[in-house]
Short mmCIF file of C-alpha atoms in Angstrom, two decimals:
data_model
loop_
_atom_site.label_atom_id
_atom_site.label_comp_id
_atom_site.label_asym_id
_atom_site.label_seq_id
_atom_site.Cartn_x
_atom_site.Cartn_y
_atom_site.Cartn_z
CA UNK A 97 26.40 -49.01 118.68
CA UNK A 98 27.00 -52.24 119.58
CA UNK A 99 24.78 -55.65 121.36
CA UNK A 100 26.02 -56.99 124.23
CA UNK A 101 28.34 -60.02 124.16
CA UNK A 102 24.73 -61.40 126.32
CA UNK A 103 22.74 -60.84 123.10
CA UNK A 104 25.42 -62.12 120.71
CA UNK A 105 25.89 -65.77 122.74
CA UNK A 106 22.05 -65.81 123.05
CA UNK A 107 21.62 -66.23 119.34
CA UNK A 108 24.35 -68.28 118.65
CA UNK A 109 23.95 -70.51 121.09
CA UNK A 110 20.21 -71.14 119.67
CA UNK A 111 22.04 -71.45 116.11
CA UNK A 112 24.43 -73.87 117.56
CA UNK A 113 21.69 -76.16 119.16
CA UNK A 114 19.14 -75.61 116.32
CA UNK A 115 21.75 -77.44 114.09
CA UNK A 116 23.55 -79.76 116.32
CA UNK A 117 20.59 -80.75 118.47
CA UNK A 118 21.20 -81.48 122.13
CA UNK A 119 24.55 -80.30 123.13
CA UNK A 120 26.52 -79.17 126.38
CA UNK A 121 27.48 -75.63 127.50
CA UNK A 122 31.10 -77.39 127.18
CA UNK A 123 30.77 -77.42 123.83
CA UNK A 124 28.93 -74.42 122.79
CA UNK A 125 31.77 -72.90 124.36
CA UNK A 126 34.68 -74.88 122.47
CA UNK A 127 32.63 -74.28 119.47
CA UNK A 128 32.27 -70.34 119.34
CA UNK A 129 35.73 -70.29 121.76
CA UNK A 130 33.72 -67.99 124.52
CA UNK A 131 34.01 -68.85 128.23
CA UNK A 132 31.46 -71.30 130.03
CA UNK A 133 31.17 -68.87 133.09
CA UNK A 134 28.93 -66.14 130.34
CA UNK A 135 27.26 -68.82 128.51
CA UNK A 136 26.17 -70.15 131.70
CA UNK A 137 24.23 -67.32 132.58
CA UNK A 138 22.87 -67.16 128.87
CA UNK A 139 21.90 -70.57 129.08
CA UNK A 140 20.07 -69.84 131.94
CA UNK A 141 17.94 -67.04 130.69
CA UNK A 142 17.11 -68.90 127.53
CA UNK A 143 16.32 -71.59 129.79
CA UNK A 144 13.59 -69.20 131.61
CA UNK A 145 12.22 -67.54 128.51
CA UNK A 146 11.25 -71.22 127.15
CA UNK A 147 13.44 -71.46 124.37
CA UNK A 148 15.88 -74.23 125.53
CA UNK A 149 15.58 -77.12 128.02
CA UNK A 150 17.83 -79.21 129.88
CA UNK A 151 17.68 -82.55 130.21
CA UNK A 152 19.62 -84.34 133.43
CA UNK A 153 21.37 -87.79 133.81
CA UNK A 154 23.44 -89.74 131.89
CA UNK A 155 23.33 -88.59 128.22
CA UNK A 156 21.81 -85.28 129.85
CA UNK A 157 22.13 -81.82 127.78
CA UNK A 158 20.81 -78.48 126.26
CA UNK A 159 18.11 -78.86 123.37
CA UNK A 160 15.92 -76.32 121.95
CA UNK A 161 12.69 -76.33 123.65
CA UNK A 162 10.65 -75.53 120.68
CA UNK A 163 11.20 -75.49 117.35
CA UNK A 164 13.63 -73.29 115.70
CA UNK A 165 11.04 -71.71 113.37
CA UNK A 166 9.14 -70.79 116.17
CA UNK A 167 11.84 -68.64 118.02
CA UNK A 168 12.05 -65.12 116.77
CA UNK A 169 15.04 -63.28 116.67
CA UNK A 170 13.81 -59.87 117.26
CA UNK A 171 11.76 -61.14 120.26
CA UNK A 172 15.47 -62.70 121.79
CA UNK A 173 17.10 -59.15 121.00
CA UNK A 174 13.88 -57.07 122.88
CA UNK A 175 14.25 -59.99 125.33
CA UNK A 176 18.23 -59.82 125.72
CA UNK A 177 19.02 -55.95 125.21
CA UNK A 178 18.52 -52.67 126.77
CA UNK A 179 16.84 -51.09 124.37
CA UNK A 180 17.88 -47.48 125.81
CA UNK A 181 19.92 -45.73 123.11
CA UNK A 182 20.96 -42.51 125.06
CA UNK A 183 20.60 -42.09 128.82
CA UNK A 184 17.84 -39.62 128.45
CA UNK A 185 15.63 -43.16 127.46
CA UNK A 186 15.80 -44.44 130.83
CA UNK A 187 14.77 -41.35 133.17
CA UNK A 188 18.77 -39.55 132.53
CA UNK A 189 17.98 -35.75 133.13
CA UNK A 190 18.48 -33.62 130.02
CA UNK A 191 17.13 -29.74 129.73
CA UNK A 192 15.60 -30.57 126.33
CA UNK A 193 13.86 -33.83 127.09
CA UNK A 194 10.57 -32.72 127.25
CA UNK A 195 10.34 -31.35 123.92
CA UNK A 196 13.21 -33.18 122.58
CA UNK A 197 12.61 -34.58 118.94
CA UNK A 198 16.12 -36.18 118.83
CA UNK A 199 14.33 -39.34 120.93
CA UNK A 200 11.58 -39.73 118.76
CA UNK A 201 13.82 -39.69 116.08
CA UNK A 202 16.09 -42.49 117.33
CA UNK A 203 13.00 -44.89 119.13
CA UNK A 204 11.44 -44.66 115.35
CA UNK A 205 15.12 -45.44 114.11
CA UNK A 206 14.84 -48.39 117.02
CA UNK A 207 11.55 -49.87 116.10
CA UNK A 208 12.64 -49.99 112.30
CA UNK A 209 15.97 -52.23 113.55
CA UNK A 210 13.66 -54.29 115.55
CA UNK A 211 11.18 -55.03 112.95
CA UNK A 212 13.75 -56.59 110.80
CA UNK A 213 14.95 -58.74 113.30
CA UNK A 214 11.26 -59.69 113.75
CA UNK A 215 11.62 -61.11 110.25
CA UNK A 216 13.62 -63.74 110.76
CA UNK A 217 13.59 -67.12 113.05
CA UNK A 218 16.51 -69.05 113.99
CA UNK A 219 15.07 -71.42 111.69
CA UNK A 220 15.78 -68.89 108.98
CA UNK A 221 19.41 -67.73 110.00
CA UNK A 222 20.76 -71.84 109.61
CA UNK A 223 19.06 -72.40 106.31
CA UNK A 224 22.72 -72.51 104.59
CA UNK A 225 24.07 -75.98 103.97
CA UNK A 226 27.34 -74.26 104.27
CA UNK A 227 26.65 -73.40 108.16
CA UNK A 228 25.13 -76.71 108.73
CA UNK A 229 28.29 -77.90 107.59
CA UNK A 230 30.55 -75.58 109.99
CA UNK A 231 28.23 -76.60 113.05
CA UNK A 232 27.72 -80.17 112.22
CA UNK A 233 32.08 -81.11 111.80
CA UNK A 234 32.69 -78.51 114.87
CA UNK B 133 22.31 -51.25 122.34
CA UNK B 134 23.22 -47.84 123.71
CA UNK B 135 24.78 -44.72 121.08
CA UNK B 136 27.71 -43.75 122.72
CA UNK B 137 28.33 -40.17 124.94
CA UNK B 138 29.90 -39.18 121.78
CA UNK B 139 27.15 -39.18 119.41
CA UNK B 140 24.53 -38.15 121.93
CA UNK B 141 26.66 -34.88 122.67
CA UNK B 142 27.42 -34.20 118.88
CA UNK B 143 23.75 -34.40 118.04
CA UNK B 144 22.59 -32.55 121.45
CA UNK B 145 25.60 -29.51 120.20
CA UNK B 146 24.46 -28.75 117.06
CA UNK B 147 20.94 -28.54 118.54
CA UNK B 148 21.63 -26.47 120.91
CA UNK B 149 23.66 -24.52 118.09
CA UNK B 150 20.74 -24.47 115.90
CA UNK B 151 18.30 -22.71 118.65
CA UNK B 152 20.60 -20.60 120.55
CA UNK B 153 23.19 -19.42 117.11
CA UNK B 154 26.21 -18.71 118.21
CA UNK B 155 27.88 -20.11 121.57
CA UNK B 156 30.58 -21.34 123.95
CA UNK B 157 31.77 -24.76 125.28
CA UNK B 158 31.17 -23.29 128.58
CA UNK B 159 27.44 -22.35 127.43
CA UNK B 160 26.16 -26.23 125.69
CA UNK B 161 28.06 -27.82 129.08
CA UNK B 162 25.79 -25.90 131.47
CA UNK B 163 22.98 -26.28 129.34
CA UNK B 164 22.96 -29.87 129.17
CA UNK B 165 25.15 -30.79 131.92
CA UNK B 166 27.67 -32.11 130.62
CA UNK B 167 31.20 -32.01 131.27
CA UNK B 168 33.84 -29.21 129.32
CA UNK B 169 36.05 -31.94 128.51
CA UNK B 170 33.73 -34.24 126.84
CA UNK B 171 32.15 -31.59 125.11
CA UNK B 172 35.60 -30.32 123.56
CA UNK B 173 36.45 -33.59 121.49
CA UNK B 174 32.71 -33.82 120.11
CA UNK B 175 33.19 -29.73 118.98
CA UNK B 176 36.42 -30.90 117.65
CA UNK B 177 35.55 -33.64 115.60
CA UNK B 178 32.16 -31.56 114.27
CA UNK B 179 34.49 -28.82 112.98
CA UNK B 180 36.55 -31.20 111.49
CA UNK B 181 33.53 -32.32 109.50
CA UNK B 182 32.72 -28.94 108.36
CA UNK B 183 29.32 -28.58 110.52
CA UNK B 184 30.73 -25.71 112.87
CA UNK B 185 33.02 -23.45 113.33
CA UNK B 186 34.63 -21.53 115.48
CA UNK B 187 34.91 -17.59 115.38
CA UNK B 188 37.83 -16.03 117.57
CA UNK B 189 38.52 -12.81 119.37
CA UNK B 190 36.14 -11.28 122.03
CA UNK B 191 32.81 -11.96 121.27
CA UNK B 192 33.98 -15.49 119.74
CA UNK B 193 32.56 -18.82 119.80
CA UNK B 194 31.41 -21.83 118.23
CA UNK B 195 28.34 -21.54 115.32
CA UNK B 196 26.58 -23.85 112.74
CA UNK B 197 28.62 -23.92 109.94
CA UNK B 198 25.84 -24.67 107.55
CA UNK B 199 22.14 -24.50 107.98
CA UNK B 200 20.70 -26.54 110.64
CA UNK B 201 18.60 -28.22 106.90
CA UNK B 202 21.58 -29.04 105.47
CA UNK B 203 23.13 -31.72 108.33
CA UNK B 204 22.06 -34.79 108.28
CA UNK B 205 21.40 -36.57 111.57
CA UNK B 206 22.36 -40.15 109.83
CA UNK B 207 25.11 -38.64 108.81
CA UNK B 208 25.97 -37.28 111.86
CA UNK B 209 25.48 -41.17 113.47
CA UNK B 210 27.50 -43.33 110.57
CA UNK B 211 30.28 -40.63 111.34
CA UNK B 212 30.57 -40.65 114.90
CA UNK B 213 29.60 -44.34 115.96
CA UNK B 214 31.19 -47.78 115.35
CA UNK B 215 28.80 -49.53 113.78
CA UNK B 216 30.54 -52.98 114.33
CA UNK B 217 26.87 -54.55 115.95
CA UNK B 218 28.98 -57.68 116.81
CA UNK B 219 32.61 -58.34 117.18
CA UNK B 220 32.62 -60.49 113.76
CA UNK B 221 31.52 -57.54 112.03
CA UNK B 222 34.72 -56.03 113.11
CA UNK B 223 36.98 -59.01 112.31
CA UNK B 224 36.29 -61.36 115.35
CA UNK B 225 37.16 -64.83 115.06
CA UNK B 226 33.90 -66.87 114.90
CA UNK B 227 33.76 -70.43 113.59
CA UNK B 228 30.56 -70.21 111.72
CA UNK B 229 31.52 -66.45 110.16
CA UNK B 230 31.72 -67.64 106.66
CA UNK B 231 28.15 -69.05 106.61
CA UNK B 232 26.38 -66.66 109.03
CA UNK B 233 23.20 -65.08 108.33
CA UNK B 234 22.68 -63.73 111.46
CA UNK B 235 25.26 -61.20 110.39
CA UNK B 236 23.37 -60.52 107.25
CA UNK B 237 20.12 -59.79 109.20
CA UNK B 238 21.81 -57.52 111.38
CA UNK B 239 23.38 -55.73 109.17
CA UNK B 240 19.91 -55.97 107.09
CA UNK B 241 18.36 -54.36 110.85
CA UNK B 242 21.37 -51.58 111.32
CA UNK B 243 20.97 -50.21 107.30
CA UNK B 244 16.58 -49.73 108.39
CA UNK B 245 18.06 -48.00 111.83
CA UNK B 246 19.83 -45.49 109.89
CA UNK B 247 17.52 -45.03 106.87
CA UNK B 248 15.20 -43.43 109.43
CA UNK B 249 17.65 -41.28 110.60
CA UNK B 250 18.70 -40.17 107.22
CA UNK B 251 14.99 -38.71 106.51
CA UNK B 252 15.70 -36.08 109.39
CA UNK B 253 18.20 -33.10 109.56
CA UNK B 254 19.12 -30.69 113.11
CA UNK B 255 16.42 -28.51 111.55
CA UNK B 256 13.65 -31.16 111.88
CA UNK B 257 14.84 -31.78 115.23
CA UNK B 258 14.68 -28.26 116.28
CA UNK B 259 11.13 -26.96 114.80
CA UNK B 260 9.22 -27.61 117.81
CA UNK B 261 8.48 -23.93 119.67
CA UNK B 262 9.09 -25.91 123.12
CA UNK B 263 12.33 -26.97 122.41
CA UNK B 264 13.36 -23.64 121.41
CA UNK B 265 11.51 -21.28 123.96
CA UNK B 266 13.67 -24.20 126.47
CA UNK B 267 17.14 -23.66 124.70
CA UNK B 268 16.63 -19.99 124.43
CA UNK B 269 16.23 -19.46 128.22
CA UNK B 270 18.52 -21.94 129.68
#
């Protein structure tokens, strides 16, 4: 059970920005060492779910578009994932499906991962001095 | 966030084991569609952790070792995914590891998705007459 590498770079690139401020995808990418081509695309989405914004010209960048308290990290991960934890979730035929238990086992096992996440903000997750400190001397 | 063909086919066998009792690889692939191959690893590895076995000799096959009560499917899960959400939780290098707290609320988020599945066994999962009455004709 894993997130995608899309979910991952989502929330660290709003960690990186919520403690540097504006930044480029240049160096969110020397910073976490992941290529430019992915976080472009990230970048992107976040850019069209209003949580970042881009400014152009000269001095130009990425900035959070609101503040970090205000972004949820449960809402990125429903936002960023497919939430479909065996293929019988998304229409896959199985014989049992229709009385099948197992799924409303594991969407009750879902909703109790996603509520946690719906606990915290990126405003909560760089809280540590010692991450500020990480970020800030990248 | 997907479980992987692994899990979903352990959990799916020993329903199928619960309903029908005693059974073939040849039997649980046609029932659920999956393929013989697959199927032989995930009756492998559940023998190996005690929750069938196989009887040989004509009239031979694979049963439920212990009662369908008795296996827990969060037990079943922690044993037959990786639970590595992200590749730091693995041992991937990430620059702000030391100070993260997104790894804590993930980890936080994975230990709620499998206390639910701790409070069921195969047994829960097979007690509706639907389910059965569809396993024991297929």
């Amino acid at each position: 059970m894993r997130l995608t590498a899309f979910s991952d770079y989502s929330l660290r690139t709003l960690i990186c920005l919520a403690v540097r401020g504006q930044s480029t995808i240049a160096d969110i990418s020397r910073v976490y060492g992941i290529s430019e081509a992915h976080l472009t695309k990230v970048i992107h989405q976040l850019g069209l779910a209003g949580d970042i914004e881009t400014t152009r010209g000269r001095g130009g960048g990425i900035r959070l578009a609101r503040p970090a308290a205000a972004i949820n990290v449960g809402a990125v991960v429903r936002r960023t994932e497919d939430l479909a934890l065996v293929t019988c979730m998304e229409g896959g035929a199985c014989l049992i499906a229709p009385a099948c238990r197992l799924q409303t086992a594991l969407k009750e096992a879902l909703e109790a991962f996603l509520a946690v996440l719906d606990r915290y903000t990126i405003a909560d997750l760089t809280a540590a001095p010692a991450l500020v400190r990480l970020l800030e001397t990248a």
